[in-house]
């Protein structure tokens, strides 16, 4: 009889035949930077995750560096919002200041910026509003302005998350024309219109004040369409393709992995984090084990890179194992 149990006999043989491993090298840690002073405020629905003003962020960054997490993904919360989100391309805006601070004090930390408008617009949508909807082509030039401002401040990579058609081509051209041909783009290529973003919208103060994001983010029911989204971003020159959210979309991660040879990232989003934290707090699950198993499932599905609020915790577990 063929016996699959032979190679499960003890931890050493299990280590030898283990197909997938989590590593600190896989992780990107999101950071919420709020304009102002003396802010260090835990997000109620995301235990352990805080909004920081720049003057309070040092110990957080020290920890990230000490744990050898390779990269951070920056989200900004500006002091003032307007119709177009014009603070996003202010060279002295909260994110631009954060980039300069991090690159000056932690030069080897890789800095990726989220490129969108929803934290910066008075209406909370991811672009310019015309006729009660986000106007795709009116938004594109503003995306280019935002990207150039981030990169001038020293960002190593940009990650557009607004799901406007033509985003990647617009950004690639803007970067190349400005001499930033070496700056890569991590595209939120397949981003679903998901209820799993709930806690993030509190964290980043970015909930839409009317309607929803269903005219630009993808329908959670669609799988073939994900290949269209990823395919055009690939053609337009995305360097890394991301799937978001991760946990309920492992099939999509696998599809993208099989179809494209570029690195695949996934975003273990705020709701996925909050569910594990809440159940663990209640004592209903072993939070650390479920965290590791969940992130491992993303690797197994085919992700090379995982953006996760668990990054520091995972790095600590891996360090001690
Ligand atoms: C906005 C943006 C969202 C997230 C990252 N960038 C949410 C949204 O579309 O409302 C979600 C991240 C998370 O839930 O952790 N463009
Ligand atoms: Zn947005």
Coordinates of C-alpha atoms and ligand atoms in Angstrom, one line a residue:
X1 CA 0.0 0.0 0.0
X2 CA 1.3 3.5 -0.7
X3 CA 1.4 5.4 2.5
X4 CA 1.4 9.1 2.5
X5 CA 1.9 9.1 6.3
X6 CA 5.5 7.9 6.0
X7 CA 6.8 11.4 5.3
X8 CA 4.8 12.9 8.2
X9 CA 6.5 10.9 10.9
X10 CA 8.3 13.7 12.7
X11 CA 9.0 17.4 12.4
X12 CA 12.4 16.9 10.7
X13 CA 11.0 14.9 7.8
X14 CA 8.1 17.2 7.6
X15 CA 10.5 20.1 7.2
X16 CA 12.3 18.3 4.4
X17 CA 9.2 17.8 2.3
X18 CA 7.5 21.1 3.1
X19 CA 6.4 22.7 -0.1
X20 CA 5.8 26.3 0.9
X21 CA 7.4 28.5 3.6
X22 CA 6.7 32.0 4.9
X23 CA 9.6 34.3 5.2
X24 CA 10.1 37.8 6.4
X25 CA 11.4 38.5 2.9
X26 CA 7.8 38.1 1.6
X27 CA 6.3 40.9 3.7
X28 CA 5.3 44.5 3.2
X29 CA 4.0 46.4 6.2
X30 CA 1.4 49.1 5.7
X31 CA 1.7 52.4 7.7
X32 CA -0.9 55.1 8.3
X33 CA 0.7 58.5 8.6
X34 CA -1.5 61.3 9.8
X35 CA -0.7 65.0 9.3
X36 CA -0.2 66.9 12.5
X37 CA 1.7 66.4 15.7
X38 CA 1.7 64.1 18.7
X39 CA -0.6 61.6 17.2
X40 CA -0.3 57.9 18.0
X41 CA -3.8 56.4 18.0
X42 CA -4.8 52.8 17.9
X43 CA -7.4 51.9 15.3
X44 CA -10.3 50.4 17.2
X45 CA -11.1 47.7 14.7
X46 CA -7.4 46.8 14.1
X47 CA -5.8 46.1 17.4
X48 CA -2.1 46.7 17.4
X49 CA -2.3 49.0 14.4
X50 CA -2.0 52.8 14.9
X51 CA -2.2 56.1 13.1
X52 CA 1.0 58.0 13.6
X53 CA 2.1 61.6 13.1
X54 CA 5.7 61.8 11.8
X55 CA 7.1 63.1 15.1
X56 CA 5.8 59.9 16.9
X57 CA 6.7 57.2 14.3
X58 CA 10.4 56.5 15.2
X59 CA 9.9 53.5 17.5
X60 CA 7.6 51.9 14.9
X61 CA 10.1 52.3 12.1
X62 CA 13.0 51.1 14.4
X63 CA 11.0 48.0 15.0
X64 CA 10.3 47.4 11.3
X65 CA 14.0 47.9 10.6
X66 CA 15.1 45.7 13.4
X67 CA 12.8 42.9 12.3
X68 CA 14.3 43.2 8.8
X69 CA 10.9 43.7 7.1
X70 CA 12.0 44.8 3.6
X71 CA 9.3 47.3 2.8
X72 CA 6.6 49.6 4.0
X73 CA 3.5 50.8 2.1
X74 CA 2.5 54.3 3.1
X75 CA -1.0 55.7 3.4
X76 CA -1.5 59.3 4.3
X77 CA -4.3 61.1 6.2
X78 CA -4.2 64.8 5.3
X79 CA -5.3 67.6 7.6
X80 CA -7.6 69.0 4.8
X81 CA -9.6 67.4 2.0
X82 CA -11.0 68.9 -1.2
X83 CA -13.0 67.8 -4.3
X84 CA -10.0 66.6 -6.3
X85 CA -7.7 65.4 -3.5
X86 CA -5.1 68.0 -4.5
X87 CA -3.1 67.4 -1.3
X88 CA -1.9 64.2 -3.0
X89 CA 0.4 66.1 -5.3
X90 CA 1.5 68.8 -2.8
X91 CA 5.3 68.3 -2.6
X92 CA 5.0 69.2 1.1
X93 CA 2.0 67.0 1.8
X94 CA 1.9 64.4 4.6
X95 CA 3.2 61.5 2.4
X96 CA 5.9 63.5 0.8
X97 CA 7.2 64.5 4.2
X98 CA 7.0 60.9 5.4
X99 CA 8.9 59.6 2.4
X100 CA 11.7 62.2 3.0
X101 CA 11.8 61.4 6.7
X102 CA 12.0 57.6 6.2
X103 CA 14.5 57.7 3.3
X104 CA 16.7 60.0 5.4
X105 CA 16.6 58.0 8.6
X106 CA 16.2 54.5 7.3
X107 CA 17.8 54.6 3.9
X108 CA 17.7 50.9 3.2
X109 CA 14.0 50.5 4.0
X110 CA 12.1 50.2 0.7
X111 CA 9.4 52.8 0.6
X112 CA 6.2 52.1 -1.5
X113 CA 3.4 54.6 -1.7
X114 CA -0.3 53.9 -2.1
X115 CA -1.4 56.1 -5.0
X116 CA -5.1 57.0 -4.7
X117 CA -7.4 59.9 -3.7
X118 CA -10.0 58.5 -1.3
X119 CA -8.2 59.6 1.9
X120 CA -7.8 63.1 0.3
X121 CA -11.2 63.8 -1.3
X122 CA -14.1 65.4 0.6
X123 CA -16.4 62.8 -1.0
X124 CA -14.2 59.9 -0.2
X125 CA -14.1 58.5 -3.8
X126 CA -11.0 57.5 -5.6
X127 CA -10.9 60.3 -8.2
X128 CA -12.8 63.3 -9.7
X129 CA -16.6 63.1 -9.5
X130 CA -18.7 64.0 -12.5
X131 CA -22.4 63.1 -12.6
X132 CA -22.3 61.2 -9.4
X133 CA -19.5 58.8 -10.6
X134 CA -15.8 58.8 -10.7
X135 CA -14.6 60.2 -14.0
X136 CA -11.9 57.9 -15.2
X137 CA -10.1 60.1 -17.7
X138 CA -10.4 63.3 -15.6
X139 CA -8.7 61.4 -12.8
X140 CA -5.7 60.1 -14.8
X141 CA -3.7 63.3 -15.0
X142 CA -4.0 63.7 -11.2
X143 CA -2.7 60.2 -10.7
X144 CA 0.4 61.2 -12.8
X145 CA 0.9 64.4 -10.7
X146 CA 0.6 62.4 -7.5
X147 CA 3.1 59.8 -8.6
X148 CA 5.7 62.3 -9.7
X149 CA 5.4 64.1 -6.4
X150 CA 5.9 60.9 -4.5
X151 CA 8.9 59.9 -6.5
X152 CA 10.5 63.3 -6.3
X153 CA 10.3 63.0 -2.6
X154 CA 12.1 59.7 -2.8
X155 CA 9.6 56.9 -3.1
X156 CA 11.2 53.6 -4.3
X157 CA 8.0 52.2 -5.8
X158 CA 4.4 53.4 -6.4
X159 CA 1.3 51.3 -6.0
X160 CA -1.9 52.7 -7.6
X161 CA -5.0 51.4 -6.0
X162 CA -7.8 53.4 -7.6
X163 CA -8.8 50.9 -10.3
X164 CA -9.1 53.6 -13.1
X165 CA -8.6 52.2 -16.6
X166 CA -5.3 53.2 -18.2
X167 CA -3.7 53.9 -14.8
X168 CA -0.5 51.9 -15.4
X169 CA 0.1 53.3 -18.9
X170 CA -0.4 56.8 -17.6
X171 CA 2.0 56.3 -14.7
X172 CA 4.6 54.5 -16.8
X173 CA 4.6 57.3 -19.4
X174 CA 4.8 60.0 -16.7
X175 CA 7.7 58.3 -14.9
X176 CA 9.6 57.7 -18.1
X177 CA 9.1 61.2 -19.4
X178 CA 10.4 62.7 -16.1
X179 CA 13.5 60.5 -16.1
X180 CA 12.2 58.1 -13.5
X181 CA 12.4 55.1 -15.8
X182 CA 13.9 53.0 -13.0
X183 CA 10.9 53.3 -10.6
X184 CA 8.7 50.2 -10.7
X185 CA 4.9 50.0 -10.4
X186 CA 3.1 47.6 -8.2
X187 CA -0.4 47.5 -9.6
X188 CA -3.5 46.8 -7.5
X189 CA -4.4 45.0 -10.7
X190 CA -7.3 42.9 -9.4
X191 CA -9.0 44.8 -6.7
X192 CA -12.5 43.7 -5.7
X193 CA -15.3 45.9 -4.3
X194 CA -15.1 44.2 -0.9
X195 CA -16.7 44.6 2.5
X196 CA -13.4 43.4 3.9
X197 CA -12.1 47.0 3.6
X198 CA -14.3 48.2 6.4
X199 CA -11.8 48.7 9.2
X200 CA -9.3 50.3 6.7
X201 CA -11.8 53.0 5.9
X202 CA -12.0 53.9 9.6
X203 CA -8.2 53.7 9.8
X204 CA -7.6 56.0 6.8
X205 CA -10.8 58.0 7.1
X206 CA -11.6 57.2 3.5
X207 CA -15.2 55.9 3.4
X208 CA -17.2 57.3 0.4
X209 CA -19.8 59.9 1.6
X210 CA -22.3 58.7 -1.1
X211 CA -22.7 55.5 -3.1
X212 CA -20.1 52.8 -3.3
X213 CA -17.0 51.8 -5.3
X214 CA -18.8 49.3 -7.6
X215 CA -18.3 51.3 -10.8
X216 CA -14.5 51.0 -10.5
X217 CA -13.7 48.1 -8.2
X218 CA -14.4 44.6 -9.4
X219 CA -17.5 42.5 -8.7
X220 CA -16.5 39.7 -6.2
X221 CA -18.4 37.2 -8.4
X222 CA -16.0 37.5 -11.3
X223 CA -13.0 35.4 -12.1
X224 CA -12.5 35.7 -15.8
X225 CA -12.6 39.4 -15.6
X226 CA -9.7 39.3 -13.2
X227 CA -7.5 38.0 -16.1
X228 CA -8.6 41.0 -18.2
X229 CA -7.6 43.4 -15.4
X230 CA -4.3 41.7 -14.8
X231 CA -3.6 41.3 -18.5
X232 CA -4.0 45.0 -19.4
X233 CA -1.9 46.1 -16.4
X234 CA 0.8 43.6 -17.5
X235 CA 0.7 45.0 -21.1
X236 CA 0.8 48.6 -19.8
X237 CA 4.0 47.8 -17.9
X238 CA 3.1 46.9 -14.3
X239 CA 6.2 45.4 -12.7
X240 CA 4.2 43.5 -9.9
X241 CA 0.6 42.4 -10.1
X242 CA -1.5 42.5 -6.9
X243 CA -4.7 40.7 -6.0
X244 CA -6.8 42.3 -3.2
X245 CA -8.3 41.1 -0.9
X246 CA -6.4 37.9 -0.4
X247 CA -8.2 35.4 1.7
X248 CA -11.5 35.2 -0.1
X249 CA -9.7 35.4 -3.5
X250 CA -7.0 32.7 -3.3
X251 CA -8.4 31.2 -6.6
X252 CA -7.6 34.6 -8.3
X253 CA -4.1 34.6 -6.8
X254 CA -3.5 31.2 -8.3
X255 CA -5.0 32.2 -11.7
X256 CA -2.7 35.3 -11.9
X257 CA 0.3 33.2 -10.8
X258 CA -0.4 30.6 -13.5
X259 CA -1.0 33.2 -16.3
X260 CA 1.8 35.7 -15.7
X261 CA 5.5 35.5 -15.0
X262 CA 5.7 38.7 -13.1
X263 CA 5.9 38.7 -9.3
X264 CA 2.5 38.4 -7.7
X265 CA 1.5 40.3 -4.6
X266 CA -1.6 39.9 -2.5
X267 CA -3.1 42.2 0.1
X268 CA -4.2 40.6 3.4
X269 CA -6.7 43.4 4.1
X270 CA -8.0 45.1 7.2
X271 CA -11.1 42.9 7.5
X272 CA -9.1 39.7 7.3
X273 CA -6.8 41.1 10.0
X274 CA -9.8 42.2 12.2
X275 CA -11.5 38.8 12.0
X276 CA -8.5 36.9 13.3
X277 CA -7.8 39.5 16.0
X278 CA -11.4 39.5 17.2
X279 CA -11.7 35.7 17.4
X280 CA -8.4 35.4 19.1
X281 CA -9.3 38.1 21.7
X282 CA -12.4 36.1 22.5
X283 CA -10.3 33.0 22.9
X284 CA -12.1 31.2 20.1
X285 CA -9.0 30.5 18.0
X286 CA -5.3 30.5 18.5
X287 CA -4.5 33.8 16.9
X288 CA -0.9 33.2 16.2
X289 CA -1.4 29.8 14.5
X290 CA -4.4 31.0 12.5
X291 CA -2.3 34.0 11.4
X292 CA 0.6 31.8 10.2
X293 CA -1.8 29.3 8.5
X294 CA -3.7 32.1 6.7
X295 CA -0.6 33.8 5.4
X296 CA 0.9 30.4 4.3
X297 CA -2.3 29.8 2.3
X298 CA -1.5 32.9 0.3
X299 CA 1.9 31.7 -0.5
X300 CA 0.5 28.3 -1.4
X301 CA -2.0 30.0 -3.7
X302 CA 1.0 31.6 -5.5
X303 CA 1.7 34.9 -4.0
X304 CA 5.4 36.0 -3.8
X305 CA 4.6 39.0 -1.7
X306 CA 2.1 39.6 1.1
X307 CA 1.1 43.0 2.2
X308 CA -0.1 42.5 5.8
X309 CA -0.8 44.3 9.1
X310 CA 0.6 41.1 10.7
X311 CA 4.1 41.7 9.3
X312 CA 5.7 42.6 12.6
X313 CA 4.1 39.7 14.4
X314 CA 5.0 37.2 11.7
X315 CA 8.5 38.4 11.6
X316 CA 8.7 37.9 15.4
X317 CA 7.3 34.4 15.2
X318 CA 9.7 33.4 12.3
X319 CA 12.7 34.9 14.3
X320 CA 11.9 32.7 17.3
X321 CA 11.3 29.5 15.3
Ligands
LIG1 C1 -8.2 52.8 -1.2 C2 -7.7 51.6 -0.5 C3 -8.4 50.7 0.2 C4 -7.5 49.8 0.7 C5 -6.2 50.2 0.3 N1 -6.3 51.3 -0.5 C6 -9.8 50.6 0.5 C7 -10.9 50.9 -0.4 O1 -10.9 50.7 -1.6 O2 -11.8 51.5 0.2 C8 -7.9 48.6 1.6 C9 -6.9 48.1 2.5 C10 -7.4 47.3 3.6 O3 -8.6 47.1 3.8 O4 -6.6 46.9 4.4 N2 -7.9 53.0 -2.5
LIG2 ZN1 -9.0 54.9 -3.2

